Amino acid sequence: MGEWDHRLKVAIAAPPERGRANEALLDFLAEFLGIKRRDVEVVSGATTATKTIRVTGVPAQAIRDLLGAVLSKKTKE
């Protein structure tokens, strides 16, 4: 996980076949954010590497803060 072109970059091991990678990504994000899986969805880019994800039930700033803390920690390591 890191940042690329002002976007979150996540590497998923699941193959991009029949939506497996998308499902793995959404599962990962839900767990990472501590929310239910139904609260994350791909809203664009389902068949491309660049996706837009909608997260409901969590304030945008809380997500930014969490990601910022994780990304800055990775930069220091």
Coordinates of C-alpha atoms in Angstrom, one line a residue:
M1 CA 0.0 0.0 0.0
G2 CA 1.3 3.4 -0.9
E3 CA 0.4 6.6 -2.8
W4 CA 0.6 7.2 -6.5
D5 CA -0.5 10.3 -8.4
H6 CA -2.5 11.5 -5.4
R7 CA -4.3 8.2 -5.2
L8 CA -4.1 5.2 -2.8
K9 CA -2.1 2.3 -4.4
V10 CA -3.0 -1.1 -3.1
A11 CA -1.5 -4.4 -4.4
I12 CA -3.9 -7.3 -4.4
A13 CA -2.8 -10.9 -4.9
A14 CA -6.2 -12.1 -6.2
P15 CA -6.4 -12.5 -10.0
P16 CA -8.4 -9.9 -12.0
E17 CA -10.8 -12.6 -13.2
R18 CA -14.6 -12.6 -12.7
G19 CA -14.2 -9.7 -10.2
R20 CA -12.0 -11.5 -7.8
A21 CA -9.5 -8.7 -7.5
N22 CA -12.3 -6.1 -7.0
E23 CA -13.8 -8.3 -4.2
A24 CA -10.4 -8.8 -2.6
L25 CA -9.8 -5.0 -2.7
L26 CA -13.2 -4.2 -1.2
D27 CA -12.7 -6.8 1.5
F28 CA -9.3 -5.4 2.4
L29 CA -10.6 -1.8 2.5
A30 CA -13.6 -2.7 4.7
E31 CA -11.3 -4.5 7.1
F32 CA -8.7 -1.8 7.1
L33 CA -11.3 0.9 7.8
G34 CA -13.1 -1.2 10.3
I35 CA -16.4 -1.1 8.5
K36 CA -18.8 -3.7 7.0
R37 CA -18.1 -4.9 3.5
R38 CA -21.4 -3.6 2.2
D39 CA -20.2 -0.1 3.0
V40 CA -17.5 -0.1 0.2
E41 CA -18.2 -0.4 -3.5
V42 CA -16.5 0.2 -6.8
V43 CA -18.3 3.1 -8.5
S44 CA -16.0 3.3 -11.6
G45 CA -13.1 1.4 -13.1
A46 CA -14.4 -2.1 -12.3
T47 CA -12.5 -3.5 -15.3
T48 CA -9.4 -1.3 -15.0
A49 CA -6.5 -0.9 -12.7
T50 CA -7.6 2.6 -11.6
K51 CA -10.8 2.5 -9.6
T52 CA -13.0 4.9 -7.7
I53 CA -14.3 3.5 -4.5
R54 CA -17.3 4.8 -2.5
V55 CA -17.2 4.4 1.3
T56 CA -20.3 5.0 3.3
G57 CA -20.7 5.5 7.0
V58 CA -17.2 7.0 7.6
P59 CA -16.4 10.7 7.3
A60 CA -14.0 11.5 4.4
Q61 CA -11.7 13.3 6.8
A62 CA -11.5 10.2 9.1
I63 CA -10.4 8.1 6.1
R64 CA -7.8 10.7 5.0
D65 CA -6.4 10.9 8.6
L66 CA -6.1 7.1 8.8
L67 CA -4.5 6.7 5.4
G68 CA -2.2 9.7 6.0
A69 CA -1.0 8.1 9.3
V70 CA -0.4 4.7 7.6
L71 CA 1.3 6.3 4.6
S72 CA 3.6 8.5 6.6
K73 CA 4.5 5.6 8.8
K74 CA 5.5 3.6 5.7
T75 CA 7.6 6.5 4.4
K76 CA 9.6 6.5 7.7
E77 CA 10.3 2.8 7.6

